XYZ file of N, CA and C in Angstrom:
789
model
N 101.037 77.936 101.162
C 99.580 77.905 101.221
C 98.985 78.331 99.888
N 98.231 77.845 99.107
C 96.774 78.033 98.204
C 96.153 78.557 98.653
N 95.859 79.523 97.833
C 94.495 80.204 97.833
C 92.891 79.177 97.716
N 92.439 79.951 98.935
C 91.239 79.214 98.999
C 89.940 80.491 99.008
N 88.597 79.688 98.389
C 87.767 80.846 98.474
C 87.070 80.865 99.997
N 86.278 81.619 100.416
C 86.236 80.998 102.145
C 84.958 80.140 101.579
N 84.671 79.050 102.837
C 83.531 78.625 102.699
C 82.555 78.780 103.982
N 81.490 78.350 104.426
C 80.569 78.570 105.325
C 81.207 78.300 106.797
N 82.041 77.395 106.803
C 82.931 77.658 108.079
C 83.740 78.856 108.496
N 84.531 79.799 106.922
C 85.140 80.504 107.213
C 84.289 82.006 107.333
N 83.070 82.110 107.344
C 82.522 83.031 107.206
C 81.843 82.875 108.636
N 81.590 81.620 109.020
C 80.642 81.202 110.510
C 81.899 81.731 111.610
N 83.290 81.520 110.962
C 84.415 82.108 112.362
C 84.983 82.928 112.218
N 84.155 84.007 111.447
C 84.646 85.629 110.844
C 83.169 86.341 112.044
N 82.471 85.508 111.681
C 81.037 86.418 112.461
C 81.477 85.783 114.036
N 81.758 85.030 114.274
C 82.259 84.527 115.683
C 83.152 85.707 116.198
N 84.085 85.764 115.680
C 85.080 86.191 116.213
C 84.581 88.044 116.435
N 83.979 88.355 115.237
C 82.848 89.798 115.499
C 82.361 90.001 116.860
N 81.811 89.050 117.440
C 81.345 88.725 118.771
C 81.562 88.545 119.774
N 83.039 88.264 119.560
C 83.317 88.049 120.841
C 84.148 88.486 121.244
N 84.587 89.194 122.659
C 85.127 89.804 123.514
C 86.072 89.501 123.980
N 86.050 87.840 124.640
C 86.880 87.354 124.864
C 88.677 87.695 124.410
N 89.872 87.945 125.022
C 91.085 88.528 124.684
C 91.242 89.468 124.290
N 90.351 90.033 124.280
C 90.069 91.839 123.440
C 89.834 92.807 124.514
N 90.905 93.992 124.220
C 91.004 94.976 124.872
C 90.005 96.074 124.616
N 88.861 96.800 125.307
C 88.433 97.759 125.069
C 89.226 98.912 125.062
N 89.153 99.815 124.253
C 90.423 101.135 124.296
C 88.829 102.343 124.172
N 87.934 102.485 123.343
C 86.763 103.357 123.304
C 85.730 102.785 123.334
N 84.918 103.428 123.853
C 83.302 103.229 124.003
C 82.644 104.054 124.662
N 81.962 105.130 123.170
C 81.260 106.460 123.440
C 80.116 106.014 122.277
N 79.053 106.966 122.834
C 77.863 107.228 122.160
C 77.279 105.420 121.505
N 77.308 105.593 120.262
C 77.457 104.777 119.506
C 78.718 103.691 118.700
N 79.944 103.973 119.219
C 81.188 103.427 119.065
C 81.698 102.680 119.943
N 82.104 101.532 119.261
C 82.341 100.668 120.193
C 83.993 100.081 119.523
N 85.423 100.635 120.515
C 86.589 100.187 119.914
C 87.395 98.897 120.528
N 87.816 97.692 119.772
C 89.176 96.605 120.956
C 90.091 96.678 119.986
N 90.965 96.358 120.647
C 92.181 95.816 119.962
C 92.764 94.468 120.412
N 93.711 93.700 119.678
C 93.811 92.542 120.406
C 95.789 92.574 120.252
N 96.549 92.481 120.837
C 97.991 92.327 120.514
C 98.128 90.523 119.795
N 98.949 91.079 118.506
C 98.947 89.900 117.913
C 100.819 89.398 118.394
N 101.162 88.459 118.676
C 102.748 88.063 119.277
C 102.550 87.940 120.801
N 102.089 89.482 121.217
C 102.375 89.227 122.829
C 103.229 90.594 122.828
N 103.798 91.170 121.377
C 105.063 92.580 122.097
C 103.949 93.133 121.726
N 103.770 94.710 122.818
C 102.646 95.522 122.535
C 103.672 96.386 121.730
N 104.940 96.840 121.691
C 105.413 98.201 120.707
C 105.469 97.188 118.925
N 105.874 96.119 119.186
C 106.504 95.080 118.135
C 105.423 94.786 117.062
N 104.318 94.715 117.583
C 103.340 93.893 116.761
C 102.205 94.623 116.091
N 101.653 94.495 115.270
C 100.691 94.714 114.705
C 99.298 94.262 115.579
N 98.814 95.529 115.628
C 97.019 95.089 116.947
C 95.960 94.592 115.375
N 95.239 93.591 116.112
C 94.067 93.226 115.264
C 93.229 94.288 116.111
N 91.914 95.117 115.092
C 91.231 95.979 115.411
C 89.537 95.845 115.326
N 88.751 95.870 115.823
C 87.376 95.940 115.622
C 86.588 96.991 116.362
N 85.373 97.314 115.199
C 85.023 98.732 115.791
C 83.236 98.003 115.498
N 82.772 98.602 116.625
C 81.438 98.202 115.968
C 80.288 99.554 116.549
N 79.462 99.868 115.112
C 78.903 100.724 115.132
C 77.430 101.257 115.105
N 76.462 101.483 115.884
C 75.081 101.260 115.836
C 74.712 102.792 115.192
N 73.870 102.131 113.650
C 73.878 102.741 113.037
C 71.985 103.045 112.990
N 71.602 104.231 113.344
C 69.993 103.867 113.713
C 69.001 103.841 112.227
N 69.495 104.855 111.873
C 68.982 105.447 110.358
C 69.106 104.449 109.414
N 69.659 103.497 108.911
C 70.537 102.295 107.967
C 69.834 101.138 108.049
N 69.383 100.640 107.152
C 68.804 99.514 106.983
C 70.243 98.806 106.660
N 70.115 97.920 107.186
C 71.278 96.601 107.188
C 71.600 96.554 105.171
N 70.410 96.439 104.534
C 70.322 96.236 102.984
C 71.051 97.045 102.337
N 70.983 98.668 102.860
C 71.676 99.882 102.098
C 73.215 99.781 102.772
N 73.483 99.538 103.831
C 74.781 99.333 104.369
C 75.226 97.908 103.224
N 75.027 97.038 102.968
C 75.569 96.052 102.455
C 75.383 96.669 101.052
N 75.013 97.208 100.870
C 75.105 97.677 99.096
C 76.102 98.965 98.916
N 76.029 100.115 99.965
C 76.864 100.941 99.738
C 78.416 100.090 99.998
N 78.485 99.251 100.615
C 80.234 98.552 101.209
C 80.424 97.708 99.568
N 79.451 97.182 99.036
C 79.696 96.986 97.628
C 79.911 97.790 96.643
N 79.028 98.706 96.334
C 79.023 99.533 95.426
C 80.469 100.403 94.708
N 81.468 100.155 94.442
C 82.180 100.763 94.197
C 82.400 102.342 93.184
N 80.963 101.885 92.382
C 81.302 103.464 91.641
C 80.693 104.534 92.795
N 79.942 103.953 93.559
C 79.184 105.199 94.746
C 80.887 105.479 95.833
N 81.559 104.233 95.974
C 82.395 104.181 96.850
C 83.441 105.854 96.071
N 83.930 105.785 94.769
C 84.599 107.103 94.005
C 83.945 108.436 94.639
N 82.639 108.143 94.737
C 81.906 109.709 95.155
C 81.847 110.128 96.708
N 81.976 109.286 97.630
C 81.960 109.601 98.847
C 83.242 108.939 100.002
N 84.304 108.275 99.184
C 85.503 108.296 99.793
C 86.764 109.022 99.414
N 86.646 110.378 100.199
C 87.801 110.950 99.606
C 89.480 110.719 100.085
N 89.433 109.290 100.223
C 90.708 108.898 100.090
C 90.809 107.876 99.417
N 89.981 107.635 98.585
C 90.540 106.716 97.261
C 90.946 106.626 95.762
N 91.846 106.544 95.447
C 93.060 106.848 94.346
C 92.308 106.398 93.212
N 92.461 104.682 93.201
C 91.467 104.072 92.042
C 90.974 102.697 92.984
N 89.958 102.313 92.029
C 89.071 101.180 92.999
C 88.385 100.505 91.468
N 88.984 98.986 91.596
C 88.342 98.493 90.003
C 88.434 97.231 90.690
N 87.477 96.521 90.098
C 87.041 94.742 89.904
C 88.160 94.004 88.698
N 89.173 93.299 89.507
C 89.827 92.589 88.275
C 89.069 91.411 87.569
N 88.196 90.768 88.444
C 87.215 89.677 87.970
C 87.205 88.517 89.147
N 85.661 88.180 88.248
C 85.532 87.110 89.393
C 85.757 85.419 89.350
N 85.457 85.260 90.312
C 85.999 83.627 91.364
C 84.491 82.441 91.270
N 83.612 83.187 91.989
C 82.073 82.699 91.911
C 81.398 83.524 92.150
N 79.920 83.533 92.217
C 78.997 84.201 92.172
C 79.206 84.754 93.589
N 79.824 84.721 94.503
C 79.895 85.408 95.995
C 81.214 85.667 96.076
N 82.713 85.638 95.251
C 83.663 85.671 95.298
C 84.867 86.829 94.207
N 85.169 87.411 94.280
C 85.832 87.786 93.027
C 87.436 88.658 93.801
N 87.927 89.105 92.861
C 89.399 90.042 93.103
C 89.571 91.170 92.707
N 89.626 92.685 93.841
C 90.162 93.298 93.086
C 90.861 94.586 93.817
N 91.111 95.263 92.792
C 92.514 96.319 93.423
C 91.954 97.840 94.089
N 92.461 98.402 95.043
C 91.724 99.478 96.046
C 93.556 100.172 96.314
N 93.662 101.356 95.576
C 94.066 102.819 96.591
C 94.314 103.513 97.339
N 94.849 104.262 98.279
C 93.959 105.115 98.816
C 95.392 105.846 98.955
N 94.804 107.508 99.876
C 96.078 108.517 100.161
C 96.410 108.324 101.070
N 97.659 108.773 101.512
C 98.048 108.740 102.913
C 98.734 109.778 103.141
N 98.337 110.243 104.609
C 99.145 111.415 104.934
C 100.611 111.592 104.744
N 100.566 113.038 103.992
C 102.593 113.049 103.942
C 102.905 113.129 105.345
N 103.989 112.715 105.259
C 105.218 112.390 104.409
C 105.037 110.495 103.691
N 103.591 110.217 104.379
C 104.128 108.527 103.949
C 103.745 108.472 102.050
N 103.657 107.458 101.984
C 103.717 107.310 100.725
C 102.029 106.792 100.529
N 101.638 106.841 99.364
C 100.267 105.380 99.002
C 100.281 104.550 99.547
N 99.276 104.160 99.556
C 99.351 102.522 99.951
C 98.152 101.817 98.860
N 98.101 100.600 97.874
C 97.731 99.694 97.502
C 97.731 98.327 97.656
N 96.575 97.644 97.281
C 96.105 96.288 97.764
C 95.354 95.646 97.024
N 95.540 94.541 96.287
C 94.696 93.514 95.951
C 94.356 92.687 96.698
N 92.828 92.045 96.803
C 92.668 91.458 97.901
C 91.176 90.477 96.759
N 91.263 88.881 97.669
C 90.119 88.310 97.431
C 88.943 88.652 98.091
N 87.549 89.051 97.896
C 87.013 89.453 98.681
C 85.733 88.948 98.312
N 85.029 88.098 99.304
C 83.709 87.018 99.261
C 82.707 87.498 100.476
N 81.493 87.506 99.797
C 80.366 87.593 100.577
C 79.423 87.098 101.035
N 78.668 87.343 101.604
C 77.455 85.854 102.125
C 76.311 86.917 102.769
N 75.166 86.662 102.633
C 73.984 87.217 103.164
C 73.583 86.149 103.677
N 73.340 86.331 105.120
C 72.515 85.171 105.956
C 71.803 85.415 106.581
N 70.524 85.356 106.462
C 69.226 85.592 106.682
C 69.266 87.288 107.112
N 69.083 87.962 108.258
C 69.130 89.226 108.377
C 70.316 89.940 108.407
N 71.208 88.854 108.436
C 73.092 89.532 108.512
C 73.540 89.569 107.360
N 74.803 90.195 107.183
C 75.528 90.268 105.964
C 77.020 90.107 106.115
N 78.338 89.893 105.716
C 78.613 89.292 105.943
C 79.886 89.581 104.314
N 80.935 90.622 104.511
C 81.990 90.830 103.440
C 83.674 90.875 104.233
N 84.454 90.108 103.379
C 85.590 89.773 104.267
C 86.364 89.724 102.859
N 87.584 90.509 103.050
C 88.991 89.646 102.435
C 90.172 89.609 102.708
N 91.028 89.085 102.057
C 92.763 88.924 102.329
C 93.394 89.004 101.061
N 94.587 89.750 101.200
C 95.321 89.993 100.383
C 95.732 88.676 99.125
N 96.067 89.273 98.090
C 96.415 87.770 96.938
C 97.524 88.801 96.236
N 98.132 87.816 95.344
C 98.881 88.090 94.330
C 98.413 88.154 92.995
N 98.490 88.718 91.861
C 98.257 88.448 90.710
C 99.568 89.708 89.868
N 99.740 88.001 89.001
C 100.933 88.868 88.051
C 100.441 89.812 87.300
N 99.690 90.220 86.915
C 99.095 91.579 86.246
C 99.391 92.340 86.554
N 99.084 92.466 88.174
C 99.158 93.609 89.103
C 100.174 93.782 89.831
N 101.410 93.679 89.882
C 102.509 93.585 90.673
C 102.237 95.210 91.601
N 103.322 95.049 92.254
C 103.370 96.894 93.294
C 104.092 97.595 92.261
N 103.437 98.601 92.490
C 104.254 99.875 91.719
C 104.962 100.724 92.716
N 106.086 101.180 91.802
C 107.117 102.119 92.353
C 106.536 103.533 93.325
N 105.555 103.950 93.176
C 105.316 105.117 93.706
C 104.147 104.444 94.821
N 103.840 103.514 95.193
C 102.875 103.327 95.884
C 103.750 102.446 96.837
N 102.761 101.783 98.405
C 103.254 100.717 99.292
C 102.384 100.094 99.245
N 102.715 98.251 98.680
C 101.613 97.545 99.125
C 101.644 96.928 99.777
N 100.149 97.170 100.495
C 100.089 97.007 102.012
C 99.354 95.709 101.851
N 99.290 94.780 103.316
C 98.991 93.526 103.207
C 97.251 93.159 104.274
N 96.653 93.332 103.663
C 95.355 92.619 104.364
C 95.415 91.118 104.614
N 95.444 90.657 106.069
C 96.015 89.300 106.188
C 94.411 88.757 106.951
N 93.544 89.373 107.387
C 91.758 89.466 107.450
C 91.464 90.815 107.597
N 90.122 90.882 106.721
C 89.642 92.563 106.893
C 87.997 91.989 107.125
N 87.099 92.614 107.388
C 85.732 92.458 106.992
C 84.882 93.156 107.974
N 83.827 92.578 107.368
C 82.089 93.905 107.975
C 81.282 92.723 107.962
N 80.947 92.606 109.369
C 79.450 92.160 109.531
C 78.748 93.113 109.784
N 77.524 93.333 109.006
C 76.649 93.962 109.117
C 74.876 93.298 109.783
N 74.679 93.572 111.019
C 73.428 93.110 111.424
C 72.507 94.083 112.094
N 71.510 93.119 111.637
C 70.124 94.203 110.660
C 69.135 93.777 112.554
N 68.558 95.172 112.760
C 67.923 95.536 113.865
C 66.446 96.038 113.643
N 65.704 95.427 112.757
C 64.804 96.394 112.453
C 64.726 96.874 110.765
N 63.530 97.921 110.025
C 64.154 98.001 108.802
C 64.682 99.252 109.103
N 65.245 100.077 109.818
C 66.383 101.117 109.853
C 66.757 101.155 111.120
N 67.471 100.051 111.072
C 68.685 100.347 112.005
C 69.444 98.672 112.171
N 70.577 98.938 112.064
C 71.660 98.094 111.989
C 72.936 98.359 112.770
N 73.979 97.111 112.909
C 74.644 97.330 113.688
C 76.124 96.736 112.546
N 77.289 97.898 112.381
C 78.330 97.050 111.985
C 79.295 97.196 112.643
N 80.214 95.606 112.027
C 81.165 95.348 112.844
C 82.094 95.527 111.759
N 83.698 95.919 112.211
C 84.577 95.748 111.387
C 85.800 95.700 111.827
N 86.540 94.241 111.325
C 86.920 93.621 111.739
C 88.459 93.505 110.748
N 89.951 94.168 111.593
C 90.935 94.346 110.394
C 92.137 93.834 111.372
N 93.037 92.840 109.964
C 94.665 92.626 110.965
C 95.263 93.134 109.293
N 95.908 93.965 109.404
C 96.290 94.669 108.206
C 97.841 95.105 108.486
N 98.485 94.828 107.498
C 99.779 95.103 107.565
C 99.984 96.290 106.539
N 100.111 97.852 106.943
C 100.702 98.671 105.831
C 101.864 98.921 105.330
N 102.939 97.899 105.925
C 104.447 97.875 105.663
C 104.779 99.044 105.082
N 105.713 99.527 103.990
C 106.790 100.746 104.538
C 107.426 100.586 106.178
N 107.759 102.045 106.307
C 108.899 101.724 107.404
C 108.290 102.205 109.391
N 107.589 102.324 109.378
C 106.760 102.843 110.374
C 106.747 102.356 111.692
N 107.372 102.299 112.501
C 107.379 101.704 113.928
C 105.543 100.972 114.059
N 105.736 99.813 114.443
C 104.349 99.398 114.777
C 103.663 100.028 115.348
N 104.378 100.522 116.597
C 103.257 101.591 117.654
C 102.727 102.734 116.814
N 102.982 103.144 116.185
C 102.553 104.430 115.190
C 101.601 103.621 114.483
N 101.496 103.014 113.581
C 100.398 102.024 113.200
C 99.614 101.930 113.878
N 99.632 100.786 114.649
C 98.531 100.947 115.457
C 98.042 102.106 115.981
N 98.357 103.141 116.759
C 98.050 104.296 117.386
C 97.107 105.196 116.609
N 97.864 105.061 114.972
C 96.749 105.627 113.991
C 95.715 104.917 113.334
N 95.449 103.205 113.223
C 94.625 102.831 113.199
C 93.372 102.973 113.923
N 93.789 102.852 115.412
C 92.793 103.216 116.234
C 92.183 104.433 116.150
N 92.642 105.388 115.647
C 92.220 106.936 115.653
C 91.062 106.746 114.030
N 91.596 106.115 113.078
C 91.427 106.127 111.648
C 90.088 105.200 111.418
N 90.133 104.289 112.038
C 88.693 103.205 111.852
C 87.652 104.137 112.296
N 87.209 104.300 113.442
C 86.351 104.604 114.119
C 85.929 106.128 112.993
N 86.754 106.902 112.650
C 86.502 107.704 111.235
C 85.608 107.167 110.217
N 86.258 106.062 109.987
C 85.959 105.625 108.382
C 84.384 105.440 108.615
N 84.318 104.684 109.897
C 83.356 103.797 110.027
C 82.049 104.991 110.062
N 82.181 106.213 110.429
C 81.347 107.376 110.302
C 81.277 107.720 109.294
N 82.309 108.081 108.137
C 82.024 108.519 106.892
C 80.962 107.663 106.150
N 80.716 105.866 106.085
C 80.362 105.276 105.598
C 79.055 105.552 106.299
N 78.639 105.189 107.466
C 77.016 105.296 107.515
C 76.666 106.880 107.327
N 77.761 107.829 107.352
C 76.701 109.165 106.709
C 76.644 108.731 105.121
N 77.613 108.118 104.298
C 77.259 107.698 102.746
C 76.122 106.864 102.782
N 75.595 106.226 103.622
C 74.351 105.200 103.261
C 73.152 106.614 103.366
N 73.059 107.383 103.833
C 72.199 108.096 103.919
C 71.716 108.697 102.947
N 72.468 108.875 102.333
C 72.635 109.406 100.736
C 72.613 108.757 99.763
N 72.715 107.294 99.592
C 72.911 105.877 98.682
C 71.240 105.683 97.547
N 70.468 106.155 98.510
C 69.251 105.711 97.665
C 68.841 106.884 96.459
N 69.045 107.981 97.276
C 69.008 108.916 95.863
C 70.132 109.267 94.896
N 71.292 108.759 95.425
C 72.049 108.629 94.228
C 72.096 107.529 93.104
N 71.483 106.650 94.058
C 71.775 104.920 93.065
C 70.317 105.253 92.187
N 68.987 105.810 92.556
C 67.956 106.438 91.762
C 68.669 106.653 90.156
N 69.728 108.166 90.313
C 70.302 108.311 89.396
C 71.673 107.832 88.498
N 71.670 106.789 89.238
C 73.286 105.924 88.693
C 73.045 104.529 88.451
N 72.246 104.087 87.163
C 71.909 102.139 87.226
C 71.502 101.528 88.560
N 70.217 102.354 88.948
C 69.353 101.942 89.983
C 69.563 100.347 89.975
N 69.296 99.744 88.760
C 68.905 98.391 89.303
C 70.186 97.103 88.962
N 71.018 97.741 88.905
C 72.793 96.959 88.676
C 73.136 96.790 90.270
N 72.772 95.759 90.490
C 73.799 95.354 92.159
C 74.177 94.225 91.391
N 75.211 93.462 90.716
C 75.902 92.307 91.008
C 75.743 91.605 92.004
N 76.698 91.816 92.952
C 76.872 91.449 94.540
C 75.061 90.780 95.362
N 74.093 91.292 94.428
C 72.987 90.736 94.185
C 72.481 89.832 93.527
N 72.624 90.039 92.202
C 72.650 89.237 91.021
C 73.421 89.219 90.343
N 74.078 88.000 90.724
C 74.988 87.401 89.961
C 75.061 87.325 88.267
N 73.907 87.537 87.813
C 73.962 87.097 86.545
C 74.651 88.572 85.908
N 74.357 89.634 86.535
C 74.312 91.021 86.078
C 75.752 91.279 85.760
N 76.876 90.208 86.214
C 78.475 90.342 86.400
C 78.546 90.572 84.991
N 79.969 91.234 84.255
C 80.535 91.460 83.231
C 81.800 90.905 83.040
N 82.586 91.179 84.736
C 83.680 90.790 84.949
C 84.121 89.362 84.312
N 85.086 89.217 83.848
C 85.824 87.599 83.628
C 86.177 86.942 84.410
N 86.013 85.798 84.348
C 86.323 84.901 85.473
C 87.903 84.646 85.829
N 88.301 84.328 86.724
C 90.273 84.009 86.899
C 89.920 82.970 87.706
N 90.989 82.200 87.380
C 91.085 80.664 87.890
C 92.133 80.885 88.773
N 91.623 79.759 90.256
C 92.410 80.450 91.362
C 94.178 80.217 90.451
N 94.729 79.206 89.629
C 96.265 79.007 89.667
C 96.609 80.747 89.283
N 96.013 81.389 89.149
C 96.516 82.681 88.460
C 96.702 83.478 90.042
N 96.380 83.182 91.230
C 96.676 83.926 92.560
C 97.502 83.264 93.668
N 97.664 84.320 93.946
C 98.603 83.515 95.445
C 98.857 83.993 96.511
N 98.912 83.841 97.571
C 98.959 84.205 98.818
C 99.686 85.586 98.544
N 99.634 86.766 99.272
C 100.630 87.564 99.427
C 100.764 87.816 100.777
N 101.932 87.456 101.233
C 102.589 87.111 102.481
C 103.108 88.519 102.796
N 103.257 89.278 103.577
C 103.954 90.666 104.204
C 105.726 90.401 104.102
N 106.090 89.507 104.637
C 107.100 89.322 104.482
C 108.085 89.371 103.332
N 106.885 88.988 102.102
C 107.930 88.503 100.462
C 107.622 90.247 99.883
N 107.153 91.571 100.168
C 107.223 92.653 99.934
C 108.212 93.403 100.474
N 109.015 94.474 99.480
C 110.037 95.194 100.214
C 109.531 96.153 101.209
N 110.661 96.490 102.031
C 110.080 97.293 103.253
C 110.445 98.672 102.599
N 109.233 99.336 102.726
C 110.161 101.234 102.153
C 110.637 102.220 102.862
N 111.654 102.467 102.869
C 111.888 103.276 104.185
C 111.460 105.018 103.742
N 110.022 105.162 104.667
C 109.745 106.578 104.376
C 110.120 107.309 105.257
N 111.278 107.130 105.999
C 111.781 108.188 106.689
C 112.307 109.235 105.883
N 113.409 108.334 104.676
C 114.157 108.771 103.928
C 112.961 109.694 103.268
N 112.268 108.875 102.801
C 111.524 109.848 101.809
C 110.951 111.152 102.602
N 110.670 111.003 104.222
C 110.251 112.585 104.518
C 111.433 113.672 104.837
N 112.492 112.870 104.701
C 113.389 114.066 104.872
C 113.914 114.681 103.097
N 113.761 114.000 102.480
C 113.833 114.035 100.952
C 112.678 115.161 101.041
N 111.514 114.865 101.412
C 110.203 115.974 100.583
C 110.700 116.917 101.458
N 110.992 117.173 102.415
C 111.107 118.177 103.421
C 112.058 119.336 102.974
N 112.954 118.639 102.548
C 114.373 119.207 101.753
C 113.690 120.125 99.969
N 112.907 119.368 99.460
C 112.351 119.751 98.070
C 111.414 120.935 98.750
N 110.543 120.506 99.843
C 109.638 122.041 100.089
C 109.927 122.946 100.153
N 111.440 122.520 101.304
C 111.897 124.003 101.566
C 113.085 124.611 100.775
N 113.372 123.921 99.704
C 113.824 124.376 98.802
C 113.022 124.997 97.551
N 111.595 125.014 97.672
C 110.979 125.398 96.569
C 110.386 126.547 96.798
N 110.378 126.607 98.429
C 109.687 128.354 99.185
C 110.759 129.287 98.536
């Protein structure tokens, strides 16, 4: 398979699928949280669950939610689990590539990801999705796991001018060595998190962006990009399968052994 950028179909059955219920398991639904999962194969221990969380956010204008999920230098100040987060360059004016971080609880290891990631504003919705790519620049590094986004994304829809509703929508492979059920088990615990940290960061977005190139949104205006352009032959699918598997068992009995040898 080629890399493709999505087009208005693939963004019309990203917001579809946001919506609908249909084959989807409810597992939570409190307050304002709304959790499914869906078994991808048919084995519930075997497989990787596709996950969606959707979150009614009252305070949030749909506009500041779609700018903080862009914003990446705001993203450094209020996600404290991200390593590094940079724009390798872009695709088109709604399209570009780039590389994201983050920690993970010991004993596992990092996890990193390059991913294509395209947006669309449609009329009061919004509308950011990507999937993992390749680029020879960026190969995996030794101390990290890269993990495979095979669909990720956020619809964001706008209720008013403060209050919005997002959806987010992930089939993510973090390969290393991890029994699926553990994956999943901590996904489900881990979204419904994230998805709180981010609308308390929108709350805070307008007086920081005041003091940080108020009027630099790219992801707005296009013209404002710096980034260089990459031509899709320079990407390529990254498949879960063509990555080595890491076995961090080894590695937690390795750190376990160094701790308690260092007490």
């Amino acid at each position: 398979m080629s890399v493709l950028i999505p087009d208005d179909r693939a963004f019309s059955s990203f917001k579809e699928e946001c919506g609908c219920e249909e084959g989807w398991s409810l597992t939570y639904n409190k307050t304002d949280m709304t959790v499914w999962t869906q078994t991808i194969g048919g084995d519930e221990e075997k497989s990787l669950h596709k996950i969606k969380c959707r979150m009614a956010c009252k305070d949030v204008p749909a506009e500041t939610m779609y700018d903080v999920l862009h914003d990446i230098e705001y993203r450094r100040k209020w996600d404290a689990n991200v390593i590094e987060t940079f724009d390798i360059g872009k695709l088109t004016v709604n399209a570009d590539v780039g590389y994201y971080s983050w920690k993970c609880p010991k004993p596992l290891r990092n996890r990193d990801v390059i991913t294509l990631r395209s947006w669309l504003p449609t009329g009061s919705d919004y509308i950011i999705m990507n999937y993992s790519v390749k680029h020879a620049k960026y190969p995996p590094k030794k101390d990290m796991v890269r993990a495979v986004s095979i669909q990720t994304g956020y619809l964001i829809q706008s209720h008013g001018p403060n209050h919005c509703t997002l959806t987010y929508l992930a089939h993510v492979d973090p390969k290393g060595s991890l029994p699926k059920w553990v994956v999943n088990k901590s996904s489900h615990f881990l979204a419904p998190k994230a998805m709180k940290k981010i609308s308390k960061a929108c709350l805070k977005y307008g007086e920081w962006k005041q003091r940080h190139n108020p009027g630099f949104k790219p992801w707005l205006y296009p013209e404002q990009t710096t980034l260089p352009t990459i031509p899709l032959s320079e990407l390529s699918i990254q498949h879960a399968d063509s990555l080595e598997n890491i076995d961090e068992s080894t590695l937690s009995e390795m750190q376990t052994r160094e701790e308690r040898d260092s007490d």
